[in-house]
Coordinates of C-alpha atoms in Angstrom, one line a residue:
Chain A
M284 CA -145.4 -6.4 -81.8
V285 CA -147.7 -8.9 -80.0
G286 CA -149.1 -9.5 -76.5
I287 CA -150.6 -6.4 -74.8
F288 CA -149.6 -4.4 -77.9
G289 CA -151.3 -7.0 -80.1
D290 CA -152.9 -4.7 -82.6
L291 CA -150.0 -2.3 -82.9
N292 CA -149.1 -1.8 -86.6
T293 CA -145.3 -2.0 -86.9
Q294 CA -145.2 0.1 -90.1
Y295 CA -147.2 2.8 -88.3
V296 CA -144.7 2.9 -85.4
I297 CA -141.7 2.9 -87.6
S298 CA -143.0 5.6 -89.9
T299 CA -144.0 7.7 -86.9
A300 CA -140.6 7.2 -85.3
I301 CA -138.9 8.2 -88.6
V302 CA -140.9 11.4 -88.8
S303 CA -140.0 12.2 -85.2
L304 CA -136.3 11.6 -85.7
Y305 CA -136.2 13.4 -89.1
V306 CA -138.0 16.5 -87.8
S307 CA -136.1 16.8 -84.5
T308 CA -132.7 15.9 -86.0
A309 CA -133.1 18.5 -88.8
A310 CA -134.4 21.1 -86.4
V311 CA -131.6 20.6 -83.9
G312 CA -128.9 20.3 -86.6
L313 CA -130.0 23.7 -88.1
S314 CA -130.4 25.2 -84.6
T315 CA -126.9 24.1 -83.7
L316 CA -125.4 25.6 -86.8
A317 CA -127.2 28.9 -86.0
S318 CA -126.7 28.9 -82.2
L319 CA -123.1 28.0 -81.8
P320 CA -121.6 30.9 -83.7
I321 CA -123.9 33.3 -82.0
A322 CA -123.0 31.8 -78.5
L323 CA -119.3 32.1 -79.4
A324 CA -119.7 35.7 -80.6
I325 CA -121.5 36.7 -77.5
G326 CA -119.2 34.7 -75.2
F327 CA -116.1 36.3 -76.8
S328 CA -117.3 39.9 -76.8
D329 CA -118.1 42.5 -74.2
F330 CA -120.7 45.0 -75.2
R331 CA -123.4 47.2 -73.7
G332 CA -126.6 45.3 -73.3
K333 CA -124.9 41.9 -73.2
N334 CA -126.8 41.0 -70.0
A335 CA -130.1 42.0 -71.6
V336 CA -129.3 39.8 -74.6
T337 CA -128.4 36.9 -72.4
T338 CA -131.6 37.3 -70.4
V339 CA -133.7 37.3 -73.6
I340 CA -132.0 34.1 -74.7
N341 CA -132.5 32.5 -71.3
T342 CA -136.2 33.5 -71.3
G343 CA -136.6 31.8 -74.7
M344 CA -135.9 28.5 -73.0
G345 CA -139.3 28.8 -71.4
F346 CA -141.3 29.6 -74.5
P347 CA -144.6 27.6 -74.4
S348 CA -144.5 25.3 -77.4
V349 CA -148.1 25.9 -78.4
V350 CA -147.5 29.6 -78.5
V351 CA -144.5 29.0 -80.7
G352 CA -146.6 26.8 -82.9
L353 CA -149.3 29.4 -83.1
V354 CA -146.8 32.1 -84.2
V355 CA -145.3 29.8 -86.8
L356 CA -148.8 29.0 -87.9
L357 CA -149.6 32.7 -88.4
F358 CA -146.4 33.2 -90.4
L359 CA -147.0 30.1 -92.6
S360 CA -150.8 30.3 -93.1
N361 CA -152.1 31.5 -96.4
A362 CA -152.7 35.0 -95.0
G363 CA -149.3 35.1 -93.4
P364 CA -146.1 36.5 -94.9
F365 CA -144.7 33.1 -95.9
G366 CA -148.1 31.5 -96.8
S367 CA -147.1 31.3 -100.5
L368 CA -144.4 28.8 -99.7
G369 CA -147.0 26.2 -98.9
L370 CA -145.2 24.9 -95.9
L371 CA -148.1 24.6 -93.4
F372 CA -149.0 21.1 -92.4
T373 CA -145.7 19.7 -93.8
P374 CA -142.7 18.3 -91.9
K375 CA -140.8 21.5 -92.9
A376 CA -143.2 23.6 -90.9
M377 CA -142.6 21.2 -87.9
I378 CA -138.8 21.7 -88.4
I379 CA -139.3 25.4 -88.3
S380 CA -141.3 25.3 -85.0
Q381 CA -138.9 22.9 -83.4
F382 CA -136.0 25.1 -84.6
V383 CA -137.6 28.0 -82.7
L384 CA -138.0 25.9 -79.6
A385 CA -134.6 24.3 -79.6
T386 CA -132.5 27.4 -80.5
P387 CA -132.8 29.3 -77.1
V388 CA -131.9 26.1 -75.2
I389 CA -128.9 25.3 -77.4
M390 CA -127.7 28.9 -77.4
S391 CA -128.2 29.5 -73.7
V392 CA -126.5 26.3 -72.5
S393 CA -123.7 26.7 -75.1
L394 CA -123.1 30.3 -74.0
S395 CA -122.8 29.2 -70.4
A396 CA -120.3 26.6 -71.5
V397 CA -118.2 29.0 -73.6
E398 CA -118.2 31.7 -70.9
G399 CA -117.2 29.0 -68.4
V400 CA -113.9 28.4 -70.1
D401 CA -111.2 30.1 -68.1
Q402 CA -109.6 33.2 -69.5
R403 CA -106.3 31.7 -68.8
I404 CA -107.0 28.9 -71.3
R405 CA -107.7 31.5 -74.0
D406 CA -104.5 33.4 -73.0
A407 CA -102.5 30.1 -73.2
A408 CA -103.8 29.4 -76.7
F409 CA -102.9 32.9 -77.8
A410 CA -99.5 32.9 -76.2
A411 CA -98.7 29.6 -77.9
G412 CA -99.1 31.3 -81.2
G413 CA -102.8 30.7 -81.9
T414 CA -104.8 33.0 -84.1
S415 CA -108.2 34.3 -82.9
R416 CA -109.7 31.3 -84.8
D417 CA -107.4 28.9 -83.0
V418 CA -108.4 30.4 -79.7
G419 CA -112.0 30.0 -80.6
L420 CA -111.5 26.4 -81.5
V421 CA -109.7 25.8 -78.2
V422 CA -112.7 27.4 -76.4
V423 CA -115.1 25.1 -78.3
K424 CA -113.1 22.1 -77.5
E425 CA -112.8 23.0 -73.8
A426 CA -116.5 23.7 -73.7
R427 CA -117.3 20.5 -75.6
Y428 CA -119.1 18.8 -72.7
G429 CA -121.3 21.8 -72.2
I430 CA -122.0 22.1 -75.9
V431 CA -122.9 18.5 -76.3
T432 CA -125.1 18.8 -73.3
A433 CA -126.7 21.9 -75.0
I434 CA -127.4 19.9 -78.1
L435 CA -128.8 17.0 -76.2
A436 CA -131.0 19.4 -74.1
G437 CA -132.2 21.0 -77.4
Y438 CA -132.9 17.6 -78.9
G439 CA -134.8 16.6 -75.8
R440 CA -136.9 19.7 -76.0
A441 CA -137.6 19.2 -79.7
I442 CA -138.4 15.5 -79.8
S443 CA -140.5 15.5 -76.7
E444 CA -142.7 18.5 -77.4
V445 CA -146.2 18.1 -78.8
G446 CA -147.9 21.4 -78.8
S447 CA -146.2 23.2 -81.7
V448 CA -145.9 20.2 -84.1
L449 CA -149.5 19.5 -83.6
V450 CA -150.5 23.1 -84.5
V451 CA -148.2 23.5 -87.5
G452 CA -148.0 19.8 -88.6
G453 CA -151.6 18.8 -88.1
N454 CA -150.8 15.2 -87.0
I455 CA -151.5 13.8 -90.5
A456 CA -151.1 10.2 -91.5
F457 CA -151.7 8.6 -94.9
A458 CA -154.6 6.3 -95.6
D459 CA -152.3 3.3 -95.2
G460 CA -151.5 4.3 -91.7
T461 CA -147.9 5.6 -92.4
A462 CA -147.1 9.0 -90.9
F463 CA -146.7 12.2 -92.8
T464 CA -146.6 14.9 -90.1
R465 CA -147.4 12.5 -87.2
T466 CA -144.7 12.2 -84.6
L467 CA -144.4 9.9 -81.7
T468 CA -145.7 12.6 -79.3
T469 CA -148.6 13.6 -81.4
A470 CA -149.4 9.9 -82.0
V471 CA -149.4 9.3 -78.3
T472 CA -151.8 12.2 -77.8
L473 CA -154.1 10.8 -80.4
E474 CA -154.0 7.2 -79.1
A475 CA -154.7 8.4 -75.6
R476 CA -157.6 10.5 -76.7
Q477 CA -159.1 7.5 -78.5
G478 CA -158.7 5.3 -75.4
R479 CA -156.0 3.1 -77.0
Y480 CA -153.8 3.4 -74.0
E481 CA -151.7 0.3 -74.7
V482 CA -150.7 1.7 -78.1
G483 CA -149.9 5.0 -76.6
I484 CA -147.7 3.4 -74.0
A485 CA -145.9 1.4 -76.7
L486 CA -145.3 4.6 -78.7
G487 CA -144.1 6.3 -75.6
A488 CA -141.7 3.5 -74.9
V489 CA -140.3 3.8 -78.5
L490 CA -139.8 7.5 -77.9
L491 CA -137.9 6.9 -74.6
V492 CA -135.7 4.4 -76.4
L493 CA -134.9 6.9 -79.1
V494 CA -134.1 9.6 -76.6
L495 CA -131.9 7.2 -74.7
G496 CA -130.1 6.3 -77.9
V497 CA -129.5 9.9 -78.8
N498 CA -128.1 10.5 -75.3
A499 CA -125.9 7.4 -75.6
I500 CA -124.4 8.8 -78.8
G501 CA -123.9 12.1 -77.2
S502 CA -122.1 10.5 -74.2
W503 CA -119.9 8.6 -76.6
A504 CA -119.0 11.7 -78.5
R505 CA -118.2 13.5 -75.3
R506 CA -115.8 10.7 -74.2
R507 CA -114.1 10.5 -77.6
G508 CA -113.6 14.2 -78.2
G509 CA -110.7 14.5 -75.9
G510 CA -108.1 16.2 -78.2
T511 CA -107.1 19.8 -78.4
Chain B
M731 CA -84.5 38.3 -81.7
I732 CA -84.1 41.2 -79.4
L733 CA -87.5 42.1 -77.8
A734 CA -87.7 45.6 -76.2
A735 CA -90.3 47.8 -74.6
E736 CA -89.7 51.5 -75.1
N737 CA -91.5 53.9 -72.7
V738 CA -94.6 51.7 -72.6
A739 CA -97.7 52.6 -70.6
Y740 CA -100.8 50.5 -70.1
S741 CA -103.9 51.0 -67.9
Y742 CA -107.0 49.0 -66.9
D743 CA -110.3 50.9 -66.8
G744 CA -108.4 54.2 -66.9
E745 CA -106.2 53.3 -64.0
G746 CA -102.5 53.3 -65.0
V747 CA -100.7 50.1 -64.3
I748 CA -97.3 50.6 -66.0
E749 CA -95.9 53.9 -67.2
G750 CA -92.8 54.8 -69.1
V751 CA -91.2 51.4 -68.8
S752 CA -88.2 50.6 -71.0
L753 CA -86.3 47.3 -71.0
E754 CA -84.8 44.8 -73.4
V755 CA -84.7 41.0 -73.5
D756 CA -81.5 39.9 -75.3
P757 CA -80.7 36.5 -76.8
G758 CA -79.1 34.0 -74.3
E759 CA -79.8 36.1 -71.2
V760 CA -82.2 35.8 -68.3
L761 CA -83.9 39.1 -67.2
A762 CA -85.7 39.0 -63.8
I763 CA -88.4 41.5 -63.3
V764 CA -89.0 41.9 -59.5
G765 CA -91.3 44.1 -57.6
P766 CA -94.2 43.9 -55.1
S767 CA -97.6 42.5 -56.0
G768 CA -99.7 44.7 -58.2
T769 CA -96.8 46.7 -59.5
G770 CA -97.4 45.8 -63.1
K771 CA -95.0 42.8 -63.8
T772 CA -97.7 40.7 -65.4
T773 CA -99.0 43.6 -67.4
L774 CA -95.5 44.3 -68.7
L775 CA -95.1 40.7 -69.7
R776 CA -98.5 40.7 -71.5
V777 CA -97.5 43.8 -73.4
L778 CA -94.2 42.1 -74.4
A779 CA -96.2 39.0 -75.4
L780 CA -98.2 41.2 -77.7
F781 CA -101.6 40.5 -76.1
D782 CA -102.5 44.2 -76.5
P783 CA -100.8 47.2 -77.9
P784 CA -99.3 49.6 -75.2
E785 CA -101.3 52.8 -74.8
E786 CA -98.1 54.8 -75.1
G787 CA -94.6 53.8 -76.2
T788 CA -93.7 50.9 -78.5
V789 CA -92.7 47.3 -78.5
L790 CA -89.8 46.6 -80.7
A791 CA -88.6 43.3 -82.3
D792 CA -85.1 43.6 -83.6
G793 CA -85.7 47.4 -83.6
E794 CA -88.9 47.3 -85.6
D795 CA -92.2 48.6 -84.1
V796 CA -94.3 45.4 -83.9
W797 CA -97.6 47.2 -83.7
A798 CA -96.9 49.0 -86.9
R799 CA -97.4 45.7 -88.6
S800 CA -100.8 44.2 -89.6
E801 CA -102.1 41.4 -87.5
E802 CA -101.2 38.9 -90.1
R803 CA -97.6 40.1 -90.3
R804 CA -97.4 40.4 -86.5
L805 CA -98.2 36.7 -86.1
P806 CA -94.7 35.4 -87.2
I807 CA -93.1 37.6 -84.5
R808 CA -95.7 36.6 -81.9
R809 CA -94.8 33.0 -82.7
R810 CA -91.2 33.6 -81.8
I811 CA -92.3 34.5 -78.3
G812 CA -93.4 31.8 -75.7
M813 CA -95.1 32.5 -72.4
V814 CA -95.8 30.6 -69.3
F815 CA -98.4 31.8 -66.8
Q816 CA -98.6 31.6 -63.1
D817 CA -101.5 29.2 -62.7
R818 CA -102.8 26.2 -64.4
S819 CA -103.4 27.0 -68.0
L820 CA -103.4 23.5 -69.6
F821 CA -106.0 22.3 -72.0
S822 CA -108.1 19.4 -70.9
T823 CA -106.2 16.8 -72.9
S824 CA -103.0 14.8 -72.6
A825 CA -99.7 16.2 -71.5
A826 CA -98.3 15.4 -75.0
R827 CA -101.1 17.2 -76.8
N828 CA -100.7 20.2 -74.5
A829 CA -97.0 20.3 -75.2
A830 CA -97.7 19.9 -78.9
Y831 CA -100.3 22.8 -79.1
G832 CA -97.8 25.5 -80.3
L833 CA -96.5 23.1 -83.0
F834 CA -100.1 22.1 -83.9
V835 CA -101.3 25.6 -84.7
R836 CA -98.2 26.1 -86.9
R837 CA -99.2 23.2 -89.1
S838 CA -101.4 23.3 -92.2
W839 CA -105.1 22.8 -91.8
D840 CA -104.8 19.5 -93.6
E841 CA -102.2 18.2 -91.2
R842 CA -104.2 19.5 -88.2
L843 CA -107.3 17.8 -89.4
R844 CA -105.4 14.5 -89.7
S845 CA -103.9 15.0 -86.2
S846 CA -107.3 15.7 -84.7
L847 CA -108.8 12.7 -86.4
A848 CA -105.9 10.5 -85.0
A849 CA -106.6 11.8 -81.5
F850 CA -110.4 11.2 -81.9
L851 CA -109.7 7.6 -83.0
G852 CA -107.4 7.1 -79.9
R853 CA -104.1 7.4 -81.7
D854 CA -101.6 10.0 -80.7
G855 CA -100.7 12.3 -83.6
S856 CA -98.5 14.7 -81.5
P857 CA -95.4 16.1 -83.2
D858 CA -92.0 14.8 -82.0
G859 CA -91.0 18.2 -80.7
A860 CA -93.6 17.9 -78.0
Y861 CA -91.9 14.8 -76.6
D862 CA -88.5 16.5 -76.7
A863 CA -89.9 19.4 -74.7
L864 CA -91.5 17.1 -72.2
E865 CA -88.1 15.3 -71.9
T866 CA -86.5 18.6 -71.1
V867 CA -88.8 19.1 -68.1
G868 CA -88.5 15.4 -67.1
L869 CA -92.1 14.4 -68.0
A870 CA -91.7 12.3 -71.1
E871 CA -93.1 9.2 -69.2
K872 CA -96.3 11.2 -68.4
A873 CA -96.9 12.2 -72.0
D874 CA -100.1 10.3 -72.3
Q875 CA -101.5 11.3 -68.9
H876 CA -104.4 13.7 -68.9
A877 CA -103.6 17.2 -67.8
G878 CA -106.2 17.1 -65.1
S879 CA -104.4 14.2 -63.3
L880 CA -101.1 16.0 -63.1
S881 CA -99.9 17.7 -59.9
A882 CA -99.6 21.5 -59.9
G883 CA -95.8 21.2 -60.3
E884 CA -96.1 18.7 -63.2
A885 CA -98.8 20.9 -64.9
Q886 CA -96.5 23.9 -64.7
R887 CA -93.7 21.8 -66.2
V888 CA -96.0 20.8 -69.1
A889 CA -96.9 24.5 -69.6
F890 CA -93.2 25.2 -69.8
A891 CA -92.7 22.4 -72.3
R892 CA -95.5 23.8 -74.4
A893 CA -93.8 27.2 -74.6
L894 CA -90.4 25.5 -75.2
A895 CA -91.6 23.0 -77.9
T896 CA -91.9 25.8 -80.5
E897 CA -88.2 26.8 -80.0
P898 CA -89.0 30.4 -79.3
D899 CA -86.4 33.2 -79.4
I900 CA -88.0 34.8 -76.3
L901 CA -89.5 33.1 -73.3
L902 CA -91.7 35.1 -70.9
L903 CA -92.4 33.6 -67.5
D904 CA -95.0 35.1 -65.2
E905 CA -94.4 34.0 -61.5
F906 CA -94.1 30.5 -63.0
T907 CA -92.7 28.8 -59.9
S908 CA -94.6 30.8 -57.2
N909 CA -96.9 27.8 -56.3
L910 CA -94.3 25.1 -56.8
D911 CA -92.3 23.0 -54.4
P912 CA -88.4 23.2 -54.4
R913 CA -88.0 20.1 -56.6
N914 CA -90.3 21.3 -59.4
T915 CA -88.8 24.7 -59.1
A916 CA -85.3 23.2 -59.5
V917 CA -86.4 21.3 -62.6
L918 CA -87.7 24.4 -64.2
E919 CA -84.7 26.5 -63.3
T920 CA -82.5 23.9 -64.9
A921 CA -84.7 24.1 -68.0
I922 CA -84.2 27.9 -68.0
D923 CA -80.5 27.4 -67.9
R924 CA -80.6 25.1 -70.9
A925 CA -82.9 27.5 -72.7
R926 CA -80.4 30.3 -72.1
D927 CA -77.6 28.1 -73.4
R928 CA -79.5 27.6 -76.6
G929 CA -79.7 31.3 -77.1
I930 CA -83.2 31.9 -75.9
G931 CA -83.8 35.3 -74.2
V932 CA -85.8 34.8 -71.0
A933 CA -87.8 37.5 -69.1
M934 CA -89.3 36.3 -65.8
A935 CA -91.4 38.1 -63.3
T936 CA -90.8 36.8 -59.9
H937 CA -91.4 37.5 -56.2
D938 CA -88.6 35.2 -55.2
M939 CA -85.5 37.5 -54.8
Q940 CA -83.3 34.5 -54.2
Q941 CA -84.4 32.9 -57.5
A942 CA -83.7 36.2 -59.4
R943 CA -80.2 36.2 -57.8
R944 CA -79.7 32.5 -58.6
I945 CA -80.5 32.5 -62.3
A946 CA -80.9 36.0 -63.7
D947 CA -78.1 37.8 -65.6
R948 CA -79.9 41.1 -65.3
T949 CA -82.6 42.3 -62.9
A950 CA -85.2 45.1 -63.3
V951 CA -87.0 46.4 -60.3
L952 CA -90.6 47.6 -61.0
L953 CA -92.3 49.8 -58.4
D954 CA -95.7 51.5 -58.9
G955 CA -95.6 50.6 -62.6
T956 CA -92.3 52.2 -63.3
C957 CA -88.9 50.6 -63.7
I958 CA -86.7 52.2 -61.0
E959 CA -83.6 50.1 -61.4
C960 CA -82.2 47.8 -64.1
G961 CA -78.8 46.3 -64.5
R962 CA -76.6 43.3 -63.9
T963 CA -78.1 41.2 -61.2
E964 CA -75.1 41.4 -58.9
R965 CA -74.9 45.1 -59.2
V966 CA -78.6 45.6 -58.6
F967 CA -78.6 43.4 -55.5
E968 CA -75.4 44.6 -54.0
N969 CA -75.3 48.2 -55.1
P970 CA -78.7 49.5 -56.1
R971 CA -78.7 53.1 -57.3
D972 CA -82.3 53.9 -56.4
E973 CA -83.1 54.2 -52.7
R974 CA -86.5 52.6 -53.1
A975 CA -85.0 49.7 -55.0
R976 CA -82.4 49.2 -52.2
K977 CA -85.2 49.2 -49.6
F978 CA -87.3 46.7 -51.6
I979 CA -84.4 44.4 -52.0
A980 CA -83.6 44.7 -48.3
G981 CA -87.2 43.9 -47.5
E982 CA -87.6 47.3 -45.8
L983 CA -90.3 48.5 -48.2
V984 CA -93.7 47.5 -46.9
Y985 CA -96.6 47.3 -49.3

């Protein structure tokens, strides 16, 4: 990259973007696998305390990321219960913290989408000879727009946050400038702090393009997933 | 298959909706279930459709207590019963895939996966039976149209086609023409006639007394959750034995 971004190291940008994509995609993938079944189970059942559970999940959407980072740090530090795993200041620790941040978002929005599917749709699937698994699949398909939105919202939360990955990842780059636990967001923070605003803006632009790309893929998936 | 309710009772939140109801749906006949709103017609149909077990009494399929079976062994019986609801109940996909749903869930997982993949890639993948059923309700030309773009009447016809596509023994219809214009109603009544000719037993809850008189072989009058009159339609309409049934049919019973 040249011009106003003249001294921008392409390898640095690419490796930082790869770390961002890898950490956020892994975290959101795992979070989706964990959140969707729970959202379906809650959405399909009626139990005492359901409102309280839903409120707790919704509250989780507002968790401050630095606090999440701090809690994950305490768990993964040498003195913590999982210190022996040696995960602190690695991409895996960042995946864990982003998983914690993305899960309430994906679960809450998915739950809303699942609960928004009309009871008559479930009845129709059952009456047409569907098993409870078939009815569940119909609900997921009917709620697909909401579920994709939930995943995109979770992805947005994960890839754009800076606090927790900074705390548990450490914003580490190798001597040759390639990123180890440095993401686009933590790199922007570092560049801005060092007064290299043009590099920070370039990295921010890359981040925006990535988010745009992920959303474009999500929109495409929503359009194509039309079958029941 | 003969589907029968024997002394069934069902309640919601402790409030009894139907009580001691016994009736039978025979092959090749249309049974109309009439009665004022809130009298338990929908609940009775849902019990017959095996949504939930009755709190008292039994549901019999060819004389066998259906709820004595395990869920797995109940499924084949459930799949011989089709149901059409009062309101829009279509999935947000094409008319053809809606009509094909009952056939779809009866396929192996391998076939279902291939069909879903075909749909994702923009090909059709709907079984032929779905088109035949849509043809029966005069909507074959709208097979590829999205359910959301259909009129209320067309949507209800697709819902009927979905129930018909699986060639059920029993068809349960819940106020299925109450929101339709005369033309759509006529199309569906013709389809019911054809279903009866094919040996399908039909039980339909309706407010429309004229409709019951037009197409039902037998009529049951439900009042306050109990069946107060049941017999040949002509006899029930012209010579009801129960005084409340006579008043209801004459429009003298105000609810």
